[in-house]
GROMACS .gro file of C-alpha atoms in nm:
model
  498
    1UNK     CA    1  -5.244  -1.094  -1.217
    2UNK     CA    2  -5.371  -1.455  -1.216
    3UNK     CA    3  -5.563  -1.631  -0.938
    4UNK     CA    4  -5.543  -1.463  -0.599
    5UNK     CA    5  -5.587  -1.621  -0.257
    6UNK     CA    6  -5.954  -1.658  -0.164
    7UNK     CA    7  -5.951  -1.378   0.092
    8UNK     CA    8  -5.787  -1.127  -0.148
    9UNK     CA    9  -5.963  -0.903  -0.398
   10UNK     CA   10  -5.852  -0.707  -0.707
   11UNK     CA   11  -5.934  -0.336  -0.695
   12UNK     CA   12  -5.830  -0.015  -0.866
   13UNK     CA   13  -5.578   0.215  -0.700
   14UNK     CA   14  -5.848   0.479  -0.704
   15UNK     CA   15  -6.049   0.258  -0.466
   16UNK     CA   16  -5.785   0.263  -0.193
   17UNK     CA   17  -5.596   0.592  -0.233
   18UNK     CA   18  -5.647   0.964  -0.254
   19UNK     CA   19  -5.418   1.136  -0.504
   20UNK     CA   20  -5.286   1.493  -0.500
   21UNK     CA   21  -5.080   1.649  -0.781
   22UNK     CA   22  -4.804   1.884  -0.676
   23UNK     CA   23  -4.777   2.242  -0.796
   24UNK     CA   24  -4.536   2.532  -0.802
   25UNK     CA   25  -4.578   2.728  -0.476
   26UNK     CA   26  -4.597   3.106  -0.473
   27UNK     CA   27  -4.287   3.141  -0.252
   28UNK     CA   28  -3.987   2.915  -0.305
   29UNK     CA   29  -3.651   3.003  -0.144
   30UNK     CA   30  -3.322   2.831  -0.073
   31UNK     CA   31  -3.327   2.931   0.294
   32UNK     CA   32  -3.587   2.827   0.548
   33UNK     CA   33  -3.827   3.102   0.651
   34UNK     CA   34  -4.114   3.143   0.897
   35UNK     CA   35  -4.413   2.940   0.791
   36UNK     CA   36  -4.213   2.742   0.536
   37UNK     CA   37  -4.204   2.370   0.468
   38UNK     CA   38  -3.943   2.161   0.286
   39UNK     CA   39  -4.003   2.157  -0.089
   40UNK     CA   40  -3.975   1.790  -0.184
   41UNK     CA   41  -3.869   1.732  -0.542
   42UNK     CA   42  -3.711   1.419  -0.692
   43UNK     CA   43  -3.362   1.498  -0.561
   44UNK     CA   44  -3.493   1.566  -0.212
   45UNK     CA   45  -3.662   1.227  -0.206
   46UNK     CA   46  -3.378   1.034  -0.370
   47UNK     CA   47  -3.089   1.182  -0.171
   48UNK     CA   48  -3.274   1.302   0.142
   49UNK     CA   49  -3.139   1.653   0.093
   50UNK     CA   50  -3.371   1.954   0.091
   51UNK     CA   51  -3.254   2.235  -0.136
   52UNK     CA   52  -3.556   2.467  -0.118
   53UNK     CA   53  -3.840   2.572   0.109
   54UNK     CA   54  -4.187   2.694   0.016
   55UNK     CA   55  -4.475   2.870   0.184
   56UNK     CA   56  -4.731   2.635   0.333
   57UNK     CA   57  -5.034   2.842   0.221
   58UNK     CA   58  -4.987   2.784  -0.153
   59UNK     CA   59  -4.831   2.438  -0.135
   60UNK     CA   60  -4.990   2.097  -0.167
   61UNK     CA   61  -4.855   1.885   0.115
   62UNK     CA   62  -4.709   1.539   0.164
   63UNK     CA   63  -4.795   1.378   0.496
   64UNK     CA   64  -4.613   1.099   0.677
   65UNK     CA   65  -4.704   0.771   0.508
   66UNK     CA   66  -4.773   0.920   0.166
   67UNK     CA   67  -4.607   0.767  -0.139
   68UNK     CA   68  -4.457   1.001  -0.399
   69UNK     CA   69  -4.463   0.921  -0.770
   70UNK     CA   70  -4.280   1.111  -1.043
   71UNK     CA   71  -4.553   1.219  -1.284
   72UNK     CA   72  -4.355   1.413  -1.545
   73UNK     CA   73  -4.016   1.348  -1.705
   74UNK     CA   74  -3.791   1.062  -1.808
   75UNK     CA   75  -3.835   0.886  -1.472
   76UNK     CA   76  -4.213   0.907  -1.470
   77UNK     CA   77  -4.356   0.630  -1.255
   78UNK     CA   78  -4.060   0.621  -1.014
   79UNK     CA   79  -4.180   0.605  -0.653
   80UNK     CA   80  -4.043   0.687  -0.311
   81UNK     CA   81  -4.152   0.688   0.047
   82UNK     CA   82  -4.180   1.044   0.168
   83UNK     CA   83  -4.216   1.265   0.473
   84UNK     CA   84  -4.386   1.593   0.557
   85UNK     CA   85  -4.333   1.870   0.304
   86UNK     CA   86  -4.455   2.043  -0.010
   87UNK     CA   87  -4.533   1.817  -0.305
   88UNK     CA   88  -4.296   1.899  -0.592
   89UNK     CA   89  -4.457   2.021  -0.912
   90UNK     CA   90  -4.362   1.705  -1.107
   91UNK     CA   91  -4.483   1.469  -0.834
   92UNK     CA   92  -4.809   1.311  -0.724
   93UNK     CA   93  -4.886   1.208  -0.367
   94UNK     CA   94  -5.064   0.876  -0.315
   95UNK     CA   95  -5.244   0.892   0.019
   96UNK     CA   96  -5.341   0.539   0.130
   97UNK     CA   97  -5.682   0.484   0.285
   98UNK     CA   98  -5.687   0.214   0.555
   99UNK     CA   99  -5.412   0.015   0.384
  100UNK     CA  100  -5.047  -0.035   0.475
  101UNK     CA  101  -4.852   0.251   0.317
  102UNK     CA  102  -4.544   0.034   0.260
  103UNK     CA  103  -4.756  -0.232   0.089
  104UNK     CA  104  -4.871   0.037  -0.155
  105UNK     CA  105  -4.510   0.151  -0.203
  106UNK     CA  106  -4.388  -0.198  -0.290
  107UNK     CA  107  -4.675  -0.247  -0.534
  108UNK     CA  108  -4.596   0.076  -0.718
  109UNK     CA  109  -4.225  -0.012  -0.712
  110UNK     CA  110  -4.309  -0.340  -0.883
  111UNK     CA  111  -4.509  -0.158  -1.151
  112UNK     CA  112  -4.253   0.116  -1.220
  113UNK     CA  113  -4.102  -0.046  -1.534
  114UNK     CA  114  -4.450  -0.096  -1.680
  115UNK     CA  115  -4.574   0.254  -1.597
  116UNK     CA  116  -4.252   0.416  -1.720
  117UNK     CA  117  -4.249   0.230  -2.053
  118UNK     CA  118  -4.616   0.305  -2.118
  119UNK     CA  119  -4.621   0.679  -2.060
  120UNK     CA  120  -4.768   0.943  -2.284
  121UNK     CA  121  -4.632   1.262  -2.435
  122UNK     CA  122  -4.372   1.329  -2.705
  123UNK     CA  123  -4.132   1.590  -2.568
  124UNK     CA  124  -4.168   1.534  -2.194
  125UNK     CA  125  -4.313   1.194  -2.102
  126UNK     CA  126  -4.588   1.173  -1.839
  127UNK     CA  127  -4.759   0.895  -1.651
  128UNK     CA  128  -5.059   0.779  -1.850
  129UNK     CA  129  -5.357   0.786  -1.609
  130UNK     CA  130  -5.534   0.521  -1.817
  131UNK     CA  131  -5.242   0.285  -1.766
  132UNK     CA  132  -5.207   0.367  -1.396
  133UNK     CA  133  -5.573   0.341  -1.302
  134UNK     CA  134  -5.611   0.034  -1.520
  135UNK     CA  135  -5.376  -0.164  -1.296
  136UNK     CA  136  -5.523  -0.437  -1.079
  137UNK     CA  137  -5.425  -0.372  -0.719
  138UNK     CA  138  -5.428  -0.703  -0.527
  139UNK     CA  139  -5.575  -0.622  -0.187
  140UNK     CA  140  -5.517  -0.870   0.096
  141UNK     CA  141  -5.651  -0.832   0.450
  142UNK     CA  142  -5.459  -0.577   0.654
  143UNK     CA  143  -5.282  -0.833   0.880
  144UNK     CA  144  -5.143  -1.006   0.573
  145UNK     CA  145  -5.038  -0.673   0.423
  146UNK     CA  146  -4.834  -0.617   0.737
  147UNK     CA  147  -4.673  -0.961   0.711
  148UNK     CA  148  -4.592  -0.910   0.343
  149UNK     CA  149  -4.428  -0.574   0.417
  150UNK     CA  150  -4.223  -0.724   0.701
  151UNK     CA  151  -4.109  -1.005   0.471
  152UNK     CA  152  -4.023  -0.765   0.188
  153UNK     CA  153  -3.835  -0.533   0.424
  154UNK     CA  154  -3.628  -0.828   0.546
  155UNK     CA  155  -3.557  -0.964   0.197
  156UNK     CA  156  -3.472  -0.626   0.049
  157UNK     CA  157  -3.248  -0.555   0.347
  158UNK     CA  158  -3.060  -0.879   0.283
  159UNK     CA  159  -3.030  -0.791  -0.085
  160UNK     CA  160  -2.875  -0.455   0.001
  161UNK     CA  161  -2.616  -0.629   0.219
  162UNK     CA  162  -2.535  -0.872  -0.064
  163UNK     CA  163  -2.511  -0.589  -0.318
  164UNK     CA  164  -2.281  -0.389  -0.091
  165UNK     CA  165  -2.053  -0.690  -0.055
  166UNK     CA  166  -2.055  -0.760  -0.428
  167UNK     CA  167  -1.967  -0.400  -0.513
  168UNK     CA  168  -1.624  -0.470  -0.366
  169UNK     CA  169  -1.550  -0.744  -0.621
  170UNK     CA  170  -1.476  -0.519  -0.926
  171UNK     CA  171  -1.258  -0.300  -0.703
  172UNK     CA  172  -1.067  -0.602  -0.572
  173UNK     CA  173  -1.021  -0.739  -0.924
  174UNK     CA  174  -0.889  -0.405  -1.048
  175UNK     CA  175  -0.647  -0.391  -0.756
  176UNK     CA  176  -0.540  -0.750  -0.826
  177UNK     CA  177  -0.462  -0.672  -1.191
  178UNK     CA  178  -0.265  -0.364  -1.089
  179UNK     CA  179  -0.067  -0.570  -0.837
  180UNK     CA  180   0.010  -0.828  -1.106
  181UNK     CA  181   0.138  -0.556  -1.340
  182UNK     CA  182   0.343  -0.399  -1.060
  183UNK     CA  183   0.504  -0.736  -0.988
  184UNK     CA  184   0.564  -0.784  -1.360
  185UNK     CA  185   0.762  -0.460  -1.403
  186UNK     CA  186   0.960  -0.508  -1.082
  187UNK     CA  187   1.083  -0.859  -1.161
  188UNK     CA  188   0.899  -1.019  -0.868
  189UNK     CA  189   0.658  -1.208  -1.093
  190UNK     CA  190   0.942  -1.410  -1.246
  191UNK     CA  191   1.173  -1.413  -0.945
  192UNK     CA  192   1.159  -1.793  -0.895
  193UNK     CA  193   1.165  -1.852  -1.272
  194UNK     CA  194   1.504  -1.678  -1.304
  195UNK     CA  195   1.673  -1.909  -1.053
  196UNK     CA  196   1.939  -2.121  -1.225
  197UNK     CA  197   1.904  -1.945  -1.562
  198UNK     CA  198   2.180  -1.755  -1.737
  199UNK     CA  199   1.986  -1.467  -1.886
  200UNK     CA  200   2.118  -1.224  -2.143
  201UNK     CA  201   2.172  -0.876  -2.004
  202UNK     CA  202   1.982  -0.607  -2.194
  203UNK     CA  203   2.230  -0.446  -2.433
  204UNK     CA  204   2.140  -0.080  -2.479
  205UNK     CA  205   2.396  -0.052  -2.760
  206UNK     CA  206   2.219  -0.318  -2.966
  207UNK     CA  207   1.886  -0.152  -2.888
  208UNK     CA  208   2.016   0.183  -3.013
  209UNK     CA  209   2.168   0.028  -3.327
  210UNK     CA  210   1.843  -0.146  -3.421
  211UNK     CA  211   1.645   0.172  -3.350
  212UNK     CA  212   1.868   0.375  -3.583
  213UNK     CA  213   1.845   0.112  -3.859
  214UNK     CA  214   1.464   0.110  -3.844
  215UNK     CA  215   1.445   0.490  -3.847
  216UNK     CA  216   1.683   0.516  -4.144
  217UNK     CA  217   1.486   0.250  -4.331
  218UNK     CA  218   1.164   0.448  -4.281
  219UNK     CA  219   1.332   0.768  -4.397
  220UNK     CA  220   1.451   0.589  -4.710
  221UNK     CA  221   1.102   0.453  -4.783
  222UNK     CA  222   0.962   0.804  -4.733
  223UNK     CA  223   1.198   0.925  -5.008
  224UNK     CA  224   1.428   1.129  -4.787
  225UNK     CA  225   1.774   1.168  -4.943
  226UNK     CA  226   1.942   1.243  -4.612
  227UNK     CA  227   1.851   1.170  -4.253
  228UNK     CA  228   2.000   1.309  -3.932
  229UNK     CA  229   1.958   1.044  -3.665
  230UNK     CA  230   1.881   1.164  -3.312
  231UNK     CA  231   1.979   0.929  -3.033
  232UNK     CA  232   1.716   0.806  -2.790
  233UNK     CA  233   1.672   0.977  -2.455
  234UNK     CA  234   1.842   0.787  -2.176
  235UNK     CA  235   1.646   0.810  -1.848
  236UNK     CA  236   1.809   1.027  -1.584
  237UNK     CA  237   1.630   1.027  -1.252
  238UNK     CA  238   1.512   1.374  -1.151
  239UNK     CA  239   1.610   1.524  -1.487
  240UNK     CA  240   1.411   1.339  -1.753
  241UNK     CA  241   1.174   1.168  -1.509
  242UNK     CA  242   0.852   1.279  -1.344
  243UNK     CA  243   0.593   1.097  -1.134
  244UNK     CA  244   0.840   0.837  -1.009
  245UNK     CA  245   1.004   0.841  -0.665
  246UNK     CA  246   1.311   0.636  -0.752
  247UNK     CA  247   1.473   0.395  -0.994
  248UNK     CA  248   1.423   0.095  -0.772
  249UNK     CA  249   1.666  -0.194  -0.777
  250UNK     CA  250   1.595  -0.448  -1.051
  251UNK     CA  251   1.738  -0.792  -1.137
  252UNK     CA  252   2.094  -0.782  -1.273
  253UNK     CA  253   1.982  -0.880  -1.624
  254UNK     CA  254   1.734  -0.588  -1.638
  255UNK     CA  255   1.800  -0.221  -1.709
  256UNK     CA  256   1.602   0.101  -1.689
  257UNK     CA  257   1.493   0.246  -2.025
  258UNK     CA  258   1.268   0.519  -2.161
  259UNK     CA  259   0.982   0.480  -2.409
  260UNK     CA  260   1.207   0.661  -2.655
  261UNK     CA  261   1.469   0.384  -2.631
  262UNK     CA  262   1.233   0.091  -2.697
  263UNK     CA  263   1.040   0.241  -2.992
  264UNK     CA  264   1.164   0.339  -3.335
  265UNK     CA  265   0.871   0.564  -3.422
  266UNK     CA  266   0.614   0.758  -3.219
  267UNK     CA  267   0.350   0.968  -3.390
  268UNK     CA  268   0.011   1.120  -3.325
  269UNK     CA  269  -0.276   1.208  -3.555
  270UNK     CA  270  -0.384   1.538  -3.714
  271UNK     CA  271  -0.410   1.836  -3.482
  272UNK     CA  272  -0.746   1.935  -3.631
  273UNK     CA  273  -1.084   1.773  -3.685
  274UNK     CA  274  -1.114   1.634  -4.038
  275UNK     CA  275  -1.437   1.622  -4.233
  276UNK     CA  276  -1.639   1.320  -4.125
  277UNK     CA  277  -1.825   1.106  -4.378
  278UNK     CA  278  -2.070   0.819  -4.391
  279UNK     CA  279  -1.933   0.470  -4.337
  280UNK     CA  280  -1.962   0.349  -4.696
  281UNK     CA  281  -1.655   0.417  -4.909
  282UNK     CA  282  -1.457   0.578  -4.627
  283UNK     CA  283  -1.191   0.484  -4.371
  284UNK     CA  284  -1.221   0.435  -3.997
  285UNK     CA  285  -1.091   0.717  -3.779
  286UNK     CA  286  -1.052   0.665  -3.405
  287UNK     CA  287  -1.001   0.892  -3.106
  288UNK     CA  288  -0.917   0.843  -2.741
  289UNK     CA  289  -1.262   0.706  -2.653
  290UNK     CA  290  -1.209   0.409  -2.888
  291UNK     CA  291  -0.896   0.293  -2.704
  292UNK     CA  292  -0.912   0.067  -2.397
  293UNK     CA  293  -0.675  -0.186  -2.238
  294UNK     CA  294  -0.880  -0.469  -2.389
  295UNK     CA  295  -0.839  -0.336  -2.743
  296UNK     CA  296  -0.985  -0.099  -3.001
  297UNK     CA  297  -1.360  -0.047  -3.014
  298UNK     CA  298  -1.462   0.059  -3.364
  299UNK     CA  299  -1.837   0.058  -3.285
  300UNK     CA  300  -1.872   0.436  -3.257
  301UNK     CA  301  -1.566   0.549  -3.453
  302UNK     CA  302  -1.579   0.826  -3.713
  303UNK     CA  303  -1.515   0.789  -4.086
  304UNK     CA  304  -1.300   1.003  -4.314
  305UNK     CA  305  -1.212   1.019  -4.683
  306UNK     CA  306  -0.949   0.791  -4.837
  307UNK     CA  307  -0.742   1.099  -4.923
  308UNK     CA  308  -0.736   1.220  -4.561
  309UNK     CA  309  -0.660   0.869  -4.438
  310UNK     CA  310  -0.363   0.830  -4.672
  311UNK     CA  311  -0.228   1.167  -4.566
  312UNK     CA  312  -0.267   1.103  -4.193
  313UNK     CA  313  -0.090   0.765  -4.188
  314UNK     CA  314   0.223   0.907  -4.350
  315UNK     CA  315   0.348   0.992  -4.001
  316UNK     CA  316   0.273   0.643  -3.874
  317UNK     CA  317   0.067   0.363  -4.022
  318UNK     CA  318  -0.102   0.139  -3.763
  319UNK     CA  319   0.017  -0.221  -3.797
  320UNK     CA  320  -0.018  -0.544  -3.607
  321UNK     CA  321   0.174  -0.542  -3.273
  322UNK     CA  322   0.196  -0.163  -3.262
  323UNK     CA  323   0.077   0.011  -2.945
  324UNK     CA  324  -0.189   0.281  -2.921
  325UNK     CA  325  -0.142   0.516  -2.626
  326UNK     CA  326  -0.392   0.785  -2.530
  327UNK     CA  327  -0.238   1.132  -2.501
  328UNK     CA  328  -0.547   1.355  -2.482
  329UNK     CA  329  -0.844   1.353  -2.244
  330UNK     CA  330  -0.803   1.032  -2.042
  331UNK     CA  331  -0.429   0.993  -2.088
  332UNK     CA  332  -0.204   0.694  -2.025
  333UNK     CA  333  -0.426   0.414  -2.160
  334UNK     CA  334  -0.244   0.161  -2.379
  335UNK     CA  335  -0.377  -0.109  -2.609
  336UNK     CA  336  -0.225  -0.355  -2.853
  337UNK     CA  337  -0.317  -0.357  -3.223
  338UNK     CA  338  -0.384  -0.728  -3.272
  339UNK     CA  339  -0.437  -0.736  -3.648
  340UNK     CA  340  -0.373  -0.531  -3.961
  341UNK     CA  341  -0.697  -0.334  -3.940
  342UNK     CA  342  -0.696  -0.032  -4.168
  343UNK     CA  343  -0.765   0.290  -3.977
  344UNK     CA  344  -0.614   0.624  -3.883
  345UNK     CA  345  -0.617   0.814  -3.556
  346UNK     CA  346  -0.667   1.161  -3.413
  347UNK     CA  347  -0.425   1.386  -3.220
  348UNK     CA  348  -0.539   1.244  -2.885
  349UNK     CA  349  -0.390   0.904  -2.972
  350UNK     CA  350  -0.022   0.819  -3.013
  351UNK     CA  351   0.108   0.527  -3.219
  352UNK     CA  352   0.413   0.352  -3.075
  353UNK     CA  353   0.618   0.113  -3.287
  354UNK     CA  354   0.829  -0.114  -3.062
  355UNK     CA  355   1.174  -0.239  -3.163
  356UNK     CA  356   1.047  -0.594  -3.205
  357UNK     CA  357   1.389  -0.767  -3.189
  358UNK     CA  358   1.430  -0.651  -2.831
  359UNK     CA  359   1.080  -0.556  -2.712
  360UNK     CA  360   0.773  -0.779  -2.685
  361UNK     CA  361   0.466  -0.571  -2.778
  362UNK     CA  362   0.244  -0.733  -2.516
  363UNK     CA  363   0.510  -0.672  -2.253
  364UNK     CA  364   0.526  -0.305  -2.351
  365UNK     CA  365   0.146  -0.274  -2.345
  366UNK     CA  366   0.129  -0.432  -1.998
  367UNK     CA  367   0.415  -0.215  -1.873
  368UNK     CA  368   0.249   0.106  -1.992
  369UNK     CA  369  -0.069   0.000  -1.811
  370UNK     CA  370   0.116  -0.065  -1.485
  371UNK     CA  371   0.091   0.185  -1.197
  372UNK     CA  372   0.460   0.267  -1.252
  373UNK     CA  373   0.404   0.405  -1.602
  374UNK     CA  374   0.048   0.526  -1.553
  375UNK     CA  375   0.157   0.751  -1.265
  376UNK     CA  376   0.430   0.896  -1.486
  377UNK     CA  377   0.183   0.955  -1.770
  378UNK     CA  378  -0.037   1.157  -1.534
  379UNK     CA  379   0.259   1.358  -1.408
  380UNK     CA  380   0.360   1.439  -1.767
  381UNK     CA  381   0.002   1.532  -1.863
  382UNK     CA  382  -0.047   1.909  -1.883
  383UNK     CA  383  -0.357   2.126  -1.902
  384UNK     CA  384  -0.681   2.156  -1.706
  385UNK     CA  385  -0.962   2.163  -1.960
  386UNK     CA  386  -0.776   2.007  -2.252
  387UNK     CA  387  -0.541   1.756  -2.095
  388UNK     CA  388  -0.247   1.654  -2.311
  389UNK     CA  389   0.039   1.406  -2.277
  390UNK     CA  390   0.268   1.559  -2.538
  391UNK     CA  391   0.495   1.332  -2.740
  392UNK     CA  392   0.808   1.514  -2.623
  393UNK     CA  393   0.710   1.441  -2.262
  394UNK     CA  394   0.569   1.094  -2.323
  395UNK     CA  395   0.901   0.957  -2.450
  396UNK     CA  396   1.057   1.020  -2.106
  397UNK     CA  397   0.834   0.766  -1.930
  398UNK     CA  398   1.078   0.511  -1.785
  399UNK     CA  399   1.061   0.148  -1.674
  400UNK     CA  400   1.286  -0.160  -1.627
  401UNK     CA  401   1.340  -0.381  -1.933
  402UNK     CA  402   1.436  -0.752  -1.912
  403UNK     CA  403   1.558  -0.974  -2.195
  404UNK     CA  404   1.311  -1.074  -2.466
  405UNK     CA  405   1.317  -1.428  -2.326
  406UNK     CA  406   1.200  -1.308  -1.984
  407UNK     CA  407   0.954  -1.062  -2.138
  408UNK     CA  408   0.779  -1.358  -2.302
  409UNK     CA  409   0.761  -1.543  -1.970
  410UNK     CA  410   0.622  -1.234  -1.797
  411UNK     CA  411   0.356  -1.194  -2.066
  412UNK     CA  412   0.257  -1.559  -2.026
  413UNK     CA  413   0.226  -1.529  -1.650
  414UNK     CA  414   0.029  -1.204  -1.668
  415UNK     CA  415  -0.213  -1.357  -1.918
  416UNK     CA  416  -0.260  -1.663  -1.698
  417UNK     CA  417  -0.336  -1.454  -1.389
  418UNK     CA  418  -0.557  -1.213  -1.583
  419UNK     CA  419  -0.756  -1.504  -1.729
  420UNK     CA  420  -0.836  -1.619  -1.375
  421UNK     CA  421  -0.946  -1.267  -1.284
  422UNK     CA  422  -1.157  -1.255  -1.602
  423UNK     CA  423  -1.327  -1.582  -1.501
  424UNK     CA  424  -1.414  -1.436  -1.162
  425UNK     CA  425  -1.536  -1.119  -1.337
  426UNK     CA  426  -1.766  -1.326  -1.559
  427UNK     CA  427  -1.905  -1.511  -1.257
  428UNK     CA  428  -1.959  -1.179  -1.083
  429UNK     CA  429  -2.146  -1.034  -1.382
  430UNK     CA  430  -2.368  -1.342  -1.405
  431UNK     CA  431  -2.446  -1.335  -1.033
  432UNK     CA  432  -2.502  -0.958  -1.038
  433UNK     CA  433  -2.756  -0.996  -1.318
  434UNK     CA  434  -2.945  -1.257  -1.117
  435UNK     CA  435  -2.939  -1.040  -0.805
  436UNK     CA  436  -3.053  -0.734  -1.003
  437UNK     CA  437  -3.352  -0.937  -1.123
  438UNK     CA  438  -3.439  -1.068  -0.777
  439UNK     CA  439  -3.637  -0.764  -0.652
  440UNK     CA  440  -3.889  -0.791  -0.937
  441UNK     CA  441  -3.918  -1.167  -0.888
  442UNK     CA  442  -3.976  -1.123  -0.514
  443UNK     CA  443  -4.236  -0.850  -0.571
  444UNK     CA  444  -4.421  -1.063  -0.827
  445UNK     CA  445  -4.447  -1.345  -0.573
  446UNK     CA  446  -4.559  -1.103  -0.302
  447UNK     CA  447  -4.851  -0.971  -0.504
  448UNK     CA  448  -4.967  -1.318  -0.604
  449UNK     CA  449  -4.992  -1.420  -0.240
  450UNK     CA  450  -4.698  -1.659  -0.263
  451UNK     CA  451  -4.460  -1.488  -0.022
  452UNK     CA  452  -4.646  -1.530   0.306
  453UNK     CA  453  -4.897  -1.767   0.457
  454UNK     CA  454  -5.268  -1.686   0.445
  455UNK     CA  455  -5.443  -1.716   0.782
  456UNK     CA  456  -5.816  -1.757   0.839
  457UNK     CA  457  -5.787  -1.518   1.132
  458UNK     CA  458  -5.688  -1.239   0.891
  459UNK     CA  459  -6.045  -1.197   0.775
  460UNK     CA  460  -6.143  -1.109   0.419
  461UNK     CA  461  -6.016  -0.817   0.209
  462UNK     CA  462  -6.373  -0.755   0.093
  463UNK     CA  463  -6.459  -0.643   0.445
  464UNK     CA  464  -6.162  -0.405   0.436
  465UNK     CA  465  -6.276  -0.274   0.099
  466UNK     CA  466  -6.624  -0.200   0.237
  467UNK     CA  467  -6.465  -0.006   0.524
  468UNK     CA  468  -6.256   0.194   0.277
  469UNK     CA  469  -6.557   0.271   0.056
  470UNK     CA  470  -6.758   0.377   0.359
  471UNK     CA  471  -6.479   0.605   0.476
  472UNK     CA  472  -6.440   0.758   0.130
  473UNK     CA  473  -6.812   0.837   0.117
  474UNK     CA  474  -6.784   1.023   0.445
  475UNK     CA  475  -6.487   1.227   0.322
  476UNK     CA  476  -6.610   1.544   0.156
  477UNK     CA  477  -6.378   1.669  -0.120
  478UNK     CA  478  -6.239   1.999   0.001
  479UNK     CA  479  -5.966   2.230  -0.108
  480UNK     CA  480  -5.654   2.225   0.105
  481UNK     CA  481  -5.705   2.489   0.375
  482UNK     CA  482  -5.488   2.796   0.374
  483UNK     CA  483  -5.298   2.747   0.699
  484UNK     CA  484  -5.205   3.074   0.860
  485UNK     CA  485  -4.995   2.932   1.141
  486UNK     CA  486  -4.637   2.810   1.115
  487UNK     CA  487  -4.656   2.451   0.996
  488UNK     CA  488  -4.517   2.191   1.231
  489UNK     CA  489  -4.202   2.052   1.069
  490UNK     CA  490  -4.044   1.725   1.176
  491UNK     CA  491  -3.667   1.717   1.223
  492UNK     CA  492  -3.639   1.449   0.957
  493UNK     CA  493  -3.487   1.658   0.681
  494UNK     CA  494  -3.157   1.835   0.612
  495UNK     CA  495  -3.080   2.167   0.450
  496UNK     CA  496  -2.868   2.136   0.139
  497UNK     CA  497  -2.612   2.388   0.256
  498UNK     CA  498  -2.551   2.218   0.590
   0.00000   0.00000   0.00000
């Protein structure tokens, strides 16, 4: 703990507290009954919601001013202020003796990481009493305890206000990115850029011709002797569309298209779970959870045999500038394949191959991530438990398409605006980390005597310690009396069903 102020003294928690372990009461019901008290478990303390009531006669009781500590479980060492009620079976009550209860709370809060990481037990961790009672408890005079608590209350209150304000930043950034994408697919993002330019009008005939040529070429490479070409679906509002209120007016050089019209191949992976192998000598196999707007995350992907991989990619081999689009689970998430990574994909992921002469892959990725297309993807997603955006429905998702020249400009502008948002996001993350570390730093200063001024008029903590020891000697250890009357219950709790 280091050097303490001259009027402080290091003691054991056992010197200044009485400790009572909770137990399972004989009667424990969801509804309040005569003679009952709130049963205070971890959830009751954390969320201030009482779910059960117990009989007072067989319960160990919290009193106002006690501090609760989780004794058993993954959160062992976690502490909370508490109120009147039965001590939960996994909790311990710390009952302060002549010291400020909140000062004790802040000390235990400071030590939570240490207590939690030094527990005992293999299956269910517990607080290690040796670790807990081995802690040095820095005891200042009572007036200084009160000043420290007041200072900590003020600082922690300010931190909560700052945190609440900062929580809005990720939401605002997400909304900003969505607004940028909405402007991109409506033509507003490049409205001033188009002024004075003679832009080529999107030619759906050329798009269809190129699509057919690419499909026939694939059929030829696959060894098919004949191929019956099926024309792309043209979007018809109210007939092929869903999740869109209208085909809003777009610039004269733009035209509404469907996913089917701008891609020459759409495929998904096997509709069964293949046999998974170790990483060595196998191929990467991704599912929906590996796909995000920022790219593919191979960190926790599965691995399959070379034979399965070769079979699966016959329907569609992932290549640079293709688009992955989630169609199972969390549907409607698009990402760009940025290199020629070798992998295959499961049924919950679709592979879209854009007609590159007329469609910029980054533009298509951004468009699919826009609210316009995302809302359609959700409308076309069927199922409750197993949600699925089937390929035959997916291809109907519609959006406005500008010329390739303008697509490139839109991509550039989106990237520029997103990079600014990313910079703000990075600053936010850095600041959030510092703010998250502040409570521990403040508590460390508090318990070294560096947070408040020491006053000679406070007296000496050794005098307080003698008073505590004298009081403890006069307290005879007794079992908790079996109270026959109805326990007095403060109004400071809420029933879970209310």
